[in-house]
Short mmCIF file of C-alpha atoms and ligand atoms in Angstrom, two decimals:
data_model
loop_
_atom_site.label_atom_id
_atom_site.label_comp_id
_atom_site.label_asym_id
_atom_site.label_seq_id
_atom_site.Cartn_x
_atom_site.Cartn_y
_atom_site.Cartn_z
CA MET A 11 -24.34 20.41 5.00
CA SER A 12 -24.70 17.57 2.52
CA LYS A 13 -25.45 14.26 4.14
CA ILE A 14 -23.15 11.66 2.61
CA ALA A 15 -23.61 7.90 2.48
CA ILE A 16 -21.03 5.44 1.17
CA VAL A 17 -22.42 2.06 0.11
CA TYR A 18 -19.75 -0.52 -0.62
CA GLY A 19 -19.81 -4.09 -1.86
CA SER A 20 -16.75 -6.12 -1.03
CA SER A 21 -16.08 -9.85 -1.42
CA THR A 22 -12.68 -10.15 0.27
CA GLY A 23 -12.40 -6.82 2.11
CA ALA A 24 -10.45 -4.63 -0.29
CA THR A 25 -13.36 -2.37 -1.22
CA GLU A 26 -14.42 -2.20 2.41
CA ALA A 27 -10.96 -0.94 3.42
CA VAL A 28 -11.01 1.64 0.64
CA ALA A 29 -14.52 2.76 1.63
CA GLU A 30 -13.24 3.42 5.14
CA LYS A 31 -10.40 5.52 3.72
CA ILE A 32 -12.86 7.54 1.64
CA GLN A 33 -15.02 8.01 4.73
CA ALA A 34 -12.01 9.28 6.67
CA ALA A 35 -11.04 11.65 3.86
CA LEU A 36 -14.56 13.10 3.69
CA GLY A 37 -14.70 13.56 7.44
CA ASP A 38 -18.44 13.14 7.78
CA ALA A 39 -20.04 10.24 5.91
CA THR A 40 -21.96 7.13 6.89
CA LEU A 41 -20.81 3.70 5.71
CA PHE A 42 -23.18 0.98 4.59
CA ASN A 43 -22.33 -2.53 3.44
CA ALA A 44 -24.26 -3.42 0.28
CA ASP A 45 -24.82 -6.77 1.95
CA GLY A 46 -27.74 -5.95 4.19
CA VAL A 47 -28.29 -2.25 3.58
CA ASN A 48 -31.91 -1.14 3.74
CA VAL A 49 -32.52 1.11 0.73
CA GLU A 50 -35.05 3.07 2.77
CA ASP A 51 -32.18 4.23 5.00
CA LEU A 52 -30.48 5.87 2.00
CA LYS A 53 -33.37 8.27 1.40
CA ALA A 54 -32.06 10.59 4.11
CA TYR A 55 -28.78 11.25 2.24
CA ASP A 56 -28.30 13.74 -0.57
CA PHE A 57 -24.87 12.62 -1.73
CA LEU A 58 -24.48 8.90 -2.38
CA ILE A 59 -21.13 7.24 -3.05
CA PHE A 60 -21.40 3.74 -4.46
CA GLY A 61 -18.33 1.49 -4.48
CA ALA A 62 -17.84 -2.06 -5.69
CA SER A 63 -15.19 -4.48 -6.79
CA THR A 64 -15.29 -6.36 -10.06
CA THR A 65 -15.94 -10.07 -10.41
CA GLY A 66 -16.35 -12.48 -13.34
CA VAL A 67 -15.18 -10.60 -16.39
CA GLY A 68 -16.11 -6.98 -15.81
CA ASP A 69 -19.09 -7.93 -13.62
CA LEU A 70 -20.44 -6.20 -10.53
CA GLN A 71 -19.58 -7.52 -7.05
CA ASP A 72 -22.18 -10.04 -5.85
CA ASP A 73 -23.86 -8.06 -3.03
CA TRP A 74 -24.13 -4.98 -5.23
CA GLU A 75 -25.58 -7.10 -8.02
CA ILE A 76 -28.44 -7.99 -5.69
CA LEU A 77 -28.78 -4.41 -4.40
CA LEU A 78 -28.69 -2.61 -7.75
CA PRO A 79 -32.31 -3.28 -8.87
CA LYS A 80 -33.51 -1.83 -5.54
CA ILE A 81 -31.23 1.20 -5.84
CA GLU A 82 -32.52 1.83 -9.37
CA LYS A 83 -36.00 2.35 -7.89
CA LEU A 84 -34.86 5.06 -5.45
CA ASP A 85 -36.23 8.54 -5.94
CA PHE A 86 -33.05 10.41 -6.76
CA SER A 87 -34.57 13.90 -6.82
CA GLY A 88 -32.18 16.36 -5.24
CA LYS A 89 -29.43 13.74 -4.95
CA LYS A 90 -26.03 13.33 -6.53
CA VAL A 91 -24.07 10.11 -6.98
CA ALA A 92 -20.37 9.30 -7.36
CA VAL A 93 -19.00 5.82 -7.98
CA PHE A 94 -15.74 4.07 -7.26
CA GLY A 95 -14.59 0.66 -8.35
CA LEU A 96 -11.84 -1.78 -7.61
CA GLY A 97 -10.17 -4.13 -10.00
CA ASP A 98 -6.97 -5.95 -10.83
CA SER A 99 -5.47 -4.25 -13.84
CA ALA A 100 -2.76 -6.89 -14.32
CA SER A 101 -4.84 -10.09 -14.23
CA PHE A 102 -7.93 -8.48 -15.77
CA SER A 103 -6.38 -5.90 -18.03
CA THR A 104 -9.23 -5.96 -20.56
CA SER A 105 -12.04 -5.66 -18.01
CA PHE A 106 -10.45 -3.38 -15.45
CA ALA A 107 -12.83 -2.07 -12.79
CA GLY A 108 -15.85 -3.02 -14.91
CA GLY A 109 -18.06 -3.35 -11.83
CA MET A 110 -18.07 0.41 -11.49
CA TYR A 111 -19.46 0.72 -15.01
CA VAL A 112 -22.35 -1.65 -14.25
CA MET A 113 -23.52 0.71 -11.50
CA TYR A 114 -22.94 3.78 -13.69
CA LYS A 115 -24.88 2.31 -16.61
CA ALA A 116 -27.86 1.48 -14.41
CA LEU A 117 -28.01 4.98 -12.91
CA LYS A 118 -27.04 7.33 -15.73
CA GLY A 119 -30.02 9.38 -16.82
CA LYS A 120 -31.70 8.82 -13.42
CA VAL A 121 -29.35 10.94 -11.32
CA GLU A 122 -26.45 13.34 -11.76
CA ILE A 123 -23.26 11.28 -11.56
CA VAL A 124 -20.17 13.29 -10.65
CA GLY A 125 -16.52 12.55 -10.00
CA SER A 126 -15.12 11.19 -13.27
CA VAL A 127 -11.37 10.59 -13.22
CA SER A 128 -8.57 10.88 -15.79
CA THR A 129 -7.02 7.58 -16.92
CA ASP A 130 -3.54 9.12 -16.65
CA GLY A 131 -1.22 7.02 -14.52
CA TYR A 132 -3.21 3.77 -14.81
CA THR A 133 -1.90 0.69 -16.61
CA PHE A 134 -4.58 -1.42 -18.31
CA ASP A 135 -5.71 -2.38 -21.80
CA GLU A 136 -9.48 -1.95 -21.75
CA SER A 137 -12.23 -0.98 -19.38
CA ASP A 138 -15.97 -0.50 -19.80
CA ALA A 139 -15.61 2.04 -17.01
CA VAL A 140 -13.91 4.47 -19.41
CA VAL A 141 -16.53 6.67 -21.05
CA ASN A 142 -15.50 9.57 -23.28
CA GLY A 143 -11.87 9.00 -22.30
CA ARG A 144 -12.34 9.17 -18.53
CA PHE A 145 -13.19 6.70 -15.79
CA VAL A 146 -16.82 7.22 -14.77
CA GLY A 147 -15.60 7.37 -11.17
CA LEU A 148 -12.56 6.55 -9.07
CA ALA A 149 -10.80 3.38 -10.26
CA LEU A 150 -8.52 1.70 -7.74
CA ASP A 151 -6.28 -1.34 -7.93
CA GLU A 152 -5.40 -2.74 -4.53
CA ASP A 153 -3.70 -5.77 -6.11
CA ASN A 154 -1.04 -3.92 -8.08
CA GLU A 155 -1.24 -0.16 -7.65
CA TYR A 156 -1.90 0.05 -3.90
CA ASN A 157 0.87 2.61 -3.58
CA GLU A 158 -1.29 5.02 -5.59
CA THR A 159 -4.48 4.51 -3.59
CA ASP A 160 -4.11 7.16 -0.88
CA LYS A 161 -3.10 9.80 -3.41
CA ARG A 162 -5.94 8.87 -5.75
CA ILE A 163 -8.50 8.99 -2.93
CA ALA A 164 -7.24 12.36 -1.72
CA ALA A 165 -7.48 13.89 -5.21
CA TRP A 166 -10.93 12.42 -5.82
CA VAL A 167 -12.38 13.54 -2.50
CA ASP A 168 -10.95 16.98 -3.13
CA ASP A 169 -12.74 17.04 -6.50
CA LEU A 170 -16.02 15.84 -4.95
CA LYS A 171 -16.00 18.70 -2.43
CA GLN A 172 -17.17 21.11 -5.13
CA TYR A 173 -20.48 19.18 -5.22
CA LEU A 174 -21.00 19.23 -1.48
CA ASP A 175 -22.90 22.05 0.17
C1 FMN B 2 -13.33 -14.31 -9.62
C2 FMN B 2 -12.73 -12.93 -9.75
C3 FMN B 2 -12.97 -12.22 -10.92
C4 FMN B 2 -12.43 -10.92 -11.07
N1 FMN B 2 -12.68 -10.23 -12.24
C5 FMN B 2 -12.14 -9.00 -12.38
C6 FMN B 2 -12.36 -8.25 -13.58
O1 FMN B 2 -13.04 -8.67 -14.52
N2 FMN B 2 -11.80 -7.01 -13.67
C7 FMN B 2 -11.04 -6.48 -12.67
O2 FMN B 2 -10.55 -5.36 -12.81
N3 FMN B 2 -10.82 -7.16 -11.52
C8 FMN B 2 -11.35 -8.39 -11.35
N4 FMN B 2 -11.13 -9.09 -10.18
C9 FMN B 2 -10.27 -8.47 -9.13
C10 FMN B 2 -11.05 -7.88 -7.94
O3 FMN B 2 -12.03 -6.97 -8.38
C11 FMN B 2 -10.04 -7.18 -7.03
O4 FMN B 2 -9.12 -8.12 -6.51
C12 FMN B 2 -10.69 -6.40 -5.89
O5 FMN B 2 -9.69 -5.67 -5.19
C13 FMN B 2 -11.43 -7.28 -4.89
O6 FMN B 2 -12.08 -6.42 -3.98
P1 FMN B 2 -13.04 -6.96 -2.81
O7 FMN B 2 -12.15 -7.73 -1.87
O8 FMN B 2 -13.56 -5.74 -2.17
O9 FMN B 2 -14.12 -7.79 -3.43
C14 FMN B 2 -11.63 -10.37 -10.03
C15 FMN B 2 -11.40 -11.12 -8.86
C16 FMN B 2 -11.94 -12.38 -8.71
C17 FMN B 2 -11.67 -13.15 -7.45
#
């Protein structure tokens, strides 16, 4: 059985609530808040799910910004990573869910990153988080497209199951 950890960074609670939904959909995963997580504790997990909201203009959520340099130093041998990111595609239509890309960019090449998502059904103008025509992970918009969230989580978790032993 893969041991799964979800590490979320959330400034006003939206990403935290989504992380709990992802945990429930997976059935067996441990939640960590990026604010205060001990990176040593993540070594025991072989599947890591990193989630963060977007701040500034396409920037990574504050707690994750502090955590990321420590995460980059983890020994990722034998591990897989998936990312999810929240954003507001109406107010920030040209930097939608950019925080997710900041994590992806720091980790690509160091670890296998799985769980890219089609941009079909999303409304936005530009996003760093789109690489080769797909989101690098699960993009969610709790400000405008909250009606889509449960469906998007269910489809994503279903897709991730192929990578879990
Ligand atoms: C100061 C500020 C800057 C933001 N910048 C962006 C942005 O560049 N792109 C984006 O998609 N969302 C942006 N957002 C929207 C948040 O990412 C979104 O509301 C998210 O759901 C907040 O999640 P949290 O409560 O977990 O932090 C911004 C929000 C704030 C308050």
